[in-house]
Short mmCIF file of C-alpha atoms in Angstrom, two decimals:
data_model
loop_
_atom_site.label_atom_id
_atom_site.label_comp_id
_atom_site.label_asym_id
_atom_site.label_seq_id
_atom_site.Cartn_x
_atom_site.Cartn_y
_atom_site.Cartn_z
CA MET A 59 129.47 103.19 109.69
CA LYS A 60 126.84 101.12 111.48
CA ALA A 61 124.48 99.19 109.19
CA LEU A 62 120.97 100.63 108.87
CA PRO A 63 117.67 98.72 108.89
CA SER A 64 116.27 98.00 105.45
CA LEU A 65 112.85 99.11 104.26
CA LYS A 66 111.92 95.42 103.97
CA GLN A 67 112.73 94.84 107.64
CA LEU A 68 110.63 97.83 108.68
CA ARG A 69 107.67 96.68 106.54
CA TYR A 70 107.89 93.20 108.02
CA PHE A 71 108.01 94.52 111.56
CA VAL A 72 105.01 96.81 111.02
CA ALA A 73 103.02 93.84 109.67
CA LEU A 74 104.03 91.70 112.66
CA ALA A 75 103.20 94.43 115.18
CA ASP A 76 99.78 95.08 113.61
CA THR A 77 98.72 91.44 113.27
CA GLY A 78 100.28 90.32 116.56
CA HIS A 79 101.06 86.92 115.08
CA PHE A 80 104.00 85.60 113.04
CA GLY A 81 101.83 83.30 110.93
CA ARG A 82 99.25 85.94 110.03
CA ALA A 83 101.93 88.52 109.29
CA ALA A 84 103.79 86.08 107.02
CA ARG A 85 100.60 85.29 105.10
CA GLN A 86 99.80 88.98 104.73
CA LEU A 87 103.29 89.65 103.39
CA GLY A 88 103.30 86.60 101.15
CA ILE A 89 106.45 85.07 102.66
CA ALA A 90 107.38 82.02 104.72
CA GLN A 91 107.21 82.38 108.49
CA PRO A 92 110.89 81.41 109.02
CA SER A 93 111.93 84.21 106.63
CA LEU A 94 109.90 86.69 108.67
CA SER A 95 111.48 85.47 111.92
CA VAL A 96 114.97 85.90 110.48
CA GLN A 97 114.26 89.45 109.31
CA ILE A 98 112.81 90.47 112.69
CA SER A 99 115.80 88.97 114.51
CA ASN A 100 118.16 90.85 112.18
CA LEU A 101 116.27 94.08 112.86
CA GLU A 102 116.56 93.57 116.61
CA GLU A 103 120.29 92.95 116.23
CA LEU A 104 120.77 96.07 114.11
CA LEU A 105 118.86 98.24 116.59
CA ASN A 106 120.26 96.42 119.63
CA LEU A 107 116.72 96.29 121.01
CA ARG A 108 114.27 93.59 122.08
CA LEU A 109 111.14 94.44 120.10
CA TYR A 110 108.67 91.83 121.41
CA GLU A 111 108.29 89.76 124.54
CA ARG A 112 109.32 86.11 124.38
CA GLY A 113 107.31 83.45 126.14
CA ARG A 114 104.21 81.30 125.85
CA GLY A 115 101.69 84.09 126.33
CA PRO A 116 100.07 86.22 123.61
CA PHE A 117 102.28 88.33 121.35
CA ARG A 118 103.22 91.64 122.97
CA LEU A 119 105.51 94.45 121.88
CA THR A 120 108.03 95.73 124.36
CA PRO A 121 107.96 99.49 125.14
CA ALA A 122 110.85 99.87 122.70
CA GLY A 123 108.92 97.81 120.15
CA ARG A 124 105.90 100.12 120.38
CA GLU A 125 108.13 103.14 119.78
CA VAL A 126 109.84 101.48 116.82
CA ARG A 127 106.43 100.43 115.38
CA GLU A 128 105.20 104.00 115.34
CA ARG A 129 108.32 105.36 113.66
CA ALA A 130 108.67 102.42 111.27
CA GLY A 131 105.06 102.87 110.14
CA GLU A 132 105.73 106.52 109.32
CA ILE A 133 108.83 105.62 107.32
CA VAL A 134 107.10 102.87 105.34
CA ALA A 135 104.15 105.13 104.52
CA GLN A 136 106.38 108.04 103.52
CA VAL A 137 108.42 105.87 101.14
CA GLN A 138 105.23 104.59 99.51
CA ASP A 139 103.94 108.14 99.25
CA LEU A 140 107.18 109.17 97.52
CA VAL A 141 106.56 106.47 94.94
CA ASP A 142 102.93 107.61 94.58
CA VAL A 143 103.99 111.22 94.06
CA SER A 144 106.37 110.18 91.30
CA VAL A 145 103.59 108.23 89.59
CA SER A 146 101.19 111.18 89.90
CA LEU A 147 103.76 113.60 88.49
CA GLN A 148 104.22 111.33 85.48
CA ALA A 149 100.54 110.63 84.91
CA GLY A 150 98.82 113.81 86.07
CA ALA A 151 95.24 112.94 87.03
CA SER A 152 95.55 109.53 85.39
CA GLY A 153 97.04 106.40 86.87
CA THR A 154 95.70 103.67 89.16
CA ILE A 155 93.97 104.06 92.51
CA ARG A 156 94.42 101.01 94.75
CA LEU A 157 91.19 100.77 96.74
CA GLY A 158 90.84 98.39 99.64
CA THR A 159 87.33 97.60 100.82
CA THR A 160 85.58 95.40 103.33
CA PRO A 161 83.40 92.69 101.74
CA THR A 162 80.38 93.97 103.70
CA ILE A 163 80.45 97.25 101.72
CA GLY A 164 82.26 97.08 98.38
CA PRO A 165 80.17 94.50 96.49
CA TYR A 166 76.91 96.39 97.17
CA LEU A 167 78.18 99.92 96.48
CA LEU A 168 81.01 99.77 93.94
CA PRO A 169 79.20 98.24 90.91
CA GLN A 170 77.35 101.53 90.46
CA VAL A 171 80.53 103.54 91.11
CA VAL A 172 82.90 101.88 88.64
CA GLY A 173 80.91 102.81 85.54
CA ALA A 174 80.35 106.40 86.67
CA LEU A 175 84.05 106.81 87.50
CA HIS A 176 85.13 105.47 84.12
CA GLN A 177 82.70 107.75 82.30
CA ALA A 178 83.84 110.85 84.18
CA HIS A 179 87.57 110.00 84.30
CA PRO A 180 88.40 107.35 81.66
CA GLU A 181 92.11 107.88 82.27
CA LEU A 182 91.80 106.79 85.92
CA LYS A 183 91.95 103.09 86.74
CA LEU A 184 90.56 101.52 89.90
CA TYR A 185 92.12 98.38 91.37
CA VAL A 186 89.90 96.89 94.10
CA ARG A 187 90.92 94.39 96.78
CA GLU A 188 88.63 93.04 99.53
CA THR A 189 89.69 92.07 103.04
CA THR A 190 88.58 92.54 106.66
CA PRO A 191 88.54 96.04 108.21
CA ARG A 192 91.36 95.12 110.59
CA ASP A 193 93.63 94.06 107.72
CA LEU A 194 92.54 97.02 105.58
CA LEU A 195 93.91 99.53 108.06
CA ALA A 196 97.18 97.67 108.52
CA GLU A 197 97.65 97.38 104.75
CA LEU A 198 96.84 101.07 104.26
CA GLU A 199 99.60 101.99 106.70
CA LEU A 200 101.97 99.63 104.85
CA GLY A 201 101.20 101.45 101.60
CA GLU A 202 99.43 98.50 99.98
CA HIS A 203 96.28 100.60 99.42
CA ASP A 204 95.99 104.24 98.40
CA VAL A 205 92.62 104.54 100.11
CA ILE A 206 90.19 102.21 101.87
CA LEU A 207 86.40 102.05 101.92
CA THR A 208 85.38 100.85 105.36
CA GLN A 209 83.04 101.12 108.30
CA LEU A 210 83.88 103.92 110.70
CA PRO A 211 85.15 104.90 113.20
CA VAL A 212 88.80 104.72 112.17
CA SER A 213 91.39 106.81 113.96
CA GLY A 214 95.03 107.71 113.40
CA HIS A 215 96.94 110.96 113.52
CA ASP A 216 98.25 110.45 109.95
CA LEU A 217 94.87 109.50 108.47
CA VAL A 218 92.23 111.56 106.68
CA VAL A 219 88.63 110.34 106.93
CA ASP A 220 85.96 111.35 104.40
CA ARG A 221 82.50 110.35 105.62
CA LEU A 222 80.19 109.13 102.86
CA TYR A 223 76.91 107.89 104.35
CA ARG A 224 75.04 106.34 107.26
CA GLU A 225 73.34 103.04 106.51
CA PRO A 226 70.51 101.50 108.57
CA LEU A 227 70.99 98.01 109.98
CA ALA A 228 67.77 95.98 109.83
CA LEU A 229 66.78 92.95 111.90
CA ALA A 230 66.72 89.64 110.01
CA VAL A 231 64.76 86.70 111.45
CA PRO A 232 63.49 83.39 110.03
CA VAL A 233 60.36 83.88 107.96
CA ASP A 234 58.26 81.92 110.48
CA HIS A 235 59.56 83.84 113.52
CA PRO A 236 56.98 85.77 115.61
CA LEU A 237 58.77 89.05 114.79
CA ALA A 238 58.60 88.40 111.03
CA GLY A 239 55.16 89.97 110.84
CA LYS A 240 55.94 93.01 112.97
CA GLN A 241 56.91 96.19 111.12
CA GLY A 242 58.43 98.35 113.86
CA ILE A 243 60.96 96.42 115.96
CA VAL A 244 62.04 98.04 119.25
CA ASP A 245 64.57 97.12 121.92
CA ALA A 246 62.12 95.13 124.04
CA ASP A 247 61.33 92.86 121.06
CA ILE A 248 64.86 91.50 120.82
CA GLU A 249 65.50 91.01 124.53
CA GLY A 250 66.55 87.38 124.98
CA LEU A 251 66.99 86.71 121.24
CA VAL A 252 69.99 84.69 120.09
CA MET A 253 71.94 87.03 117.83
CA LEU A 254 74.44 86.05 115.13
CA SER A 255 77.29 88.25 113.96
CA LEU A 256 80.43 88.37 111.85
CA GLY A 257 83.75 87.65 113.55
CA PRO A 258 85.74 90.16 115.63
CA ALA A 259 87.77 91.30 112.59
CA TYR A 260 84.71 93.32 111.52
CA VAL A 261 83.55 96.61 113.06
CA LEU A 262 80.00 95.31 112.61
CA HIS A 263 80.76 92.61 115.20
CA ASP A 264 81.60 95.20 117.85
CA GLN A 265 78.45 97.16 117.03
CA ILE A 266 76.13 94.16 117.32
CA SER A 267 77.93 92.92 120.44
CA ALA A 268 77.46 96.30 122.13
CA LEU A 269 73.76 96.33 121.23
CA CYS A 270 73.27 92.84 122.65
CA GLY A 271 74.75 93.98 125.95
CA GLU A 272 72.52 97.05 125.93
CA VAL A 273 69.17 95.35 125.25
CA GLY A 274 69.73 91.93 126.81
CA ALA A 275 70.09 89.82 123.67
CA GLY A 276 72.52 86.90 123.59
CA LEU A 277 75.41 87.02 121.11
CA GLN A 278 76.11 83.55 119.68
CA ARG A 279 79.92 83.24 119.61
CA ASP A 280 80.11 79.59 118.53
CA TYR A 281 78.80 80.31 115.03
CA GLU A 282 80.27 83.62 113.90
CA GLY A 283 79.68 84.26 110.23
CA THR A 284 82.48 84.70 107.71
CA SER A 285 80.32 86.81 105.38
CA LEU A 286 76.93 88.49 105.20
CA ASP A 287 75.75 85.63 102.99
CA ALA A 288 76.73 83.14 105.69
CA LEU A 289 74.83 85.14 108.32
CA ARG A 290 71.74 85.27 106.10
CA GLN A 291 71.86 81.52 105.51
CA MET A 292 72.24 80.77 109.24
CA VAL A 293 69.22 82.94 109.98
CA GLY A 294 67.28 81.09 107.28
CA MET A 295 68.11 77.84 109.08
CA ALA A 296 66.67 79.26 112.33
CA MET A 297 70.03 79.40 114.10
CA GLY A 298 69.33 82.92 115.36
CA ALA A 299 68.65 86.48 114.27
CA THR A 300 71.07 89.11 113.00
CA PHE A 301 71.37 92.65 111.68
CA LEU A 302 72.02 93.24 107.98
CA PRO A 303 73.05 96.48 106.21
CA LEU A 304 70.28 97.88 104.04
CA LEU A 305 72.32 97.96 100.80
CA TYR A 306 73.05 94.26 101.24
CA VAL A 307 69.34 93.61 101.84
CA ALA A 308 68.43 95.50 98.65
CA SER A 309 70.99 93.55 96.64
CA GLU A 310 70.72 90.02 98.01
CA VAL A 311 67.47 89.60 99.95
CA GLU A 312 64.59 91.62 98.50
CA GLY A 313 62.75 89.51 95.92
CA ARG A 314 65.36 86.73 96.18
CA ASP A 315 65.41 85.10 99.61
CA THR A 316 62.11 83.78 100.99
CA THR A 317 63.64 82.08 104.04
CA ILE A 318 64.11 85.24 106.09
CA ALA A 319 62.17 88.40 106.93
CA VAL A 320 63.93 91.75 107.32
CA ARG A 321 62.34 94.40 109.52
CA PRO A 322 63.32 97.99 110.42
CA PHE A 323 64.79 98.41 113.90
CA ARG A 324 64.52 101.59 115.99
CA GLN A 325 62.78 103.23 113.01
CA GLY A 326 65.96 102.96 110.97
CA ARG A 327 68.08 104.81 113.53
CA PHE A 328 70.39 101.86 114.26
CA THR A 329 73.02 102.62 111.62
CA ARG A 330 76.63 102.21 110.64
CA SER A 331 78.80 104.96 109.15
CA VAL A 332 80.85 104.33 106.01
CA GLY A 333 83.73 106.41 104.68
CA LEU A 334 86.99 106.64 102.75
CA VAL A 335 90.27 106.65 104.69
CA ARG A 336 93.64 107.69 103.26
CA ARG A 337 97.07 108.60 104.54
CA ARG A 338 97.47 112.32 105.08
CA SER A 339 100.65 112.34 103.02
CA SER A 340 99.20 110.36 100.12
CA GLY A 341 100.61 111.23 96.71
CA LYS A 342 97.38 110.35 94.90
CA ASN A 343 95.01 112.91 96.36
CA ALA A 344 93.76 114.12 92.96
CA GLY A 345 92.58 110.65 91.93
CA ILE A 346 91.18 109.87 95.38
CA ASN A 347 89.22 113.14 95.33
CA HIS A 348 87.71 112.15 91.97
CA LEU A 349 86.69 108.81 93.47
CA ARG A 350 85.18 110.52 96.53
CA THR A 351 83.13 112.86 94.33
CA ILE A 352 81.72 109.96 92.30
CA LEU A 353 80.96 107.94 95.43
CA ARG A 354 79.00 110.81 96.95
CA SER A 355 77.11 111.36 93.71
CA VAL A 356 76.16 107.67 93.48
CA VAL A 357 75.05 107.64 97.13
CA ARG A 358 72.77 110.62 96.52
CA THR A 359 71.27 109.40 93.24
CA GLU A 360 71.31 105.59 93.29
CA PHE A 361 70.66 104.96 96.99
CA ALA A 362 68.35 107.82 97.91
CA GLY A 363 65.96 106.74 100.64
CA LYS A 364 68.12 103.79 101.66
CA VAL A 365 71.12 105.59 103.18
CA THR A 366 71.76 109.09 104.54
CA PRO A 367 74.59 111.00 102.81
CA GLU A 368 77.31 112.47 105.03
CA GLY A 369 80.17 114.82 104.33
CA GLY A 370 80.17 117.10 101.29
#
């Protein structure tokens, strides 16, 4: 009987295909790069297929590699879901929910959620891990998270998206900037401004980049921020302007930072959408539903007037 690929080999290949880089995939998996290369080569030999193109150019899957990635991802997720189902059957509504979140959302929303979740469901534990939106989705498909809290849109035929809220993005400028004293910022005001943003791993980067192209602002690509705090500090040093989510502003700017001024843009209609994303076949739906209910309750009660609830 011909040898079959191992689950480890499939997990490794999914990570490589999603990151597009041997080094990044190895770091994500917590292994050495040579070990990853050996496992991928062994998988190719077992399948008798060339899964990625060799050469000096950027990493690319072959047509066969793209087909194997899709099927391998389904297998990896289904095995993890089998494990999750067994845990749920043993624990009922208790157990641990592994929540992945982007650092632009979790720290400013979850502190109010954790206490409410524990009070309502003391048997349910929440394990939180932060990373970039791009890595969140890849890790969700690998089964490393049960659910992720991230900026939308996110698409995938095996994913379920629960919208939570829309959050305004406000313009941040140095406190001595001419726009600092203006209350209602419109498109014409930011034409020609130098705009700062997070790196391309964040959905927020794409949103700000698209706006810059639309209104004629210049996106500064030499100094992309690694966090919202870094963006705020660069604005305070007059390196440019940026857009900050309102929950971050409420937590870290209002009454605390006197180097920048934050002003509404487009009357608060320039927003981002935030939601929970899970695998359709997840075995922890009961616990995730409890988390979703608490999140929506906190959004309505704790952040009324700052964000607009969506979904249920």
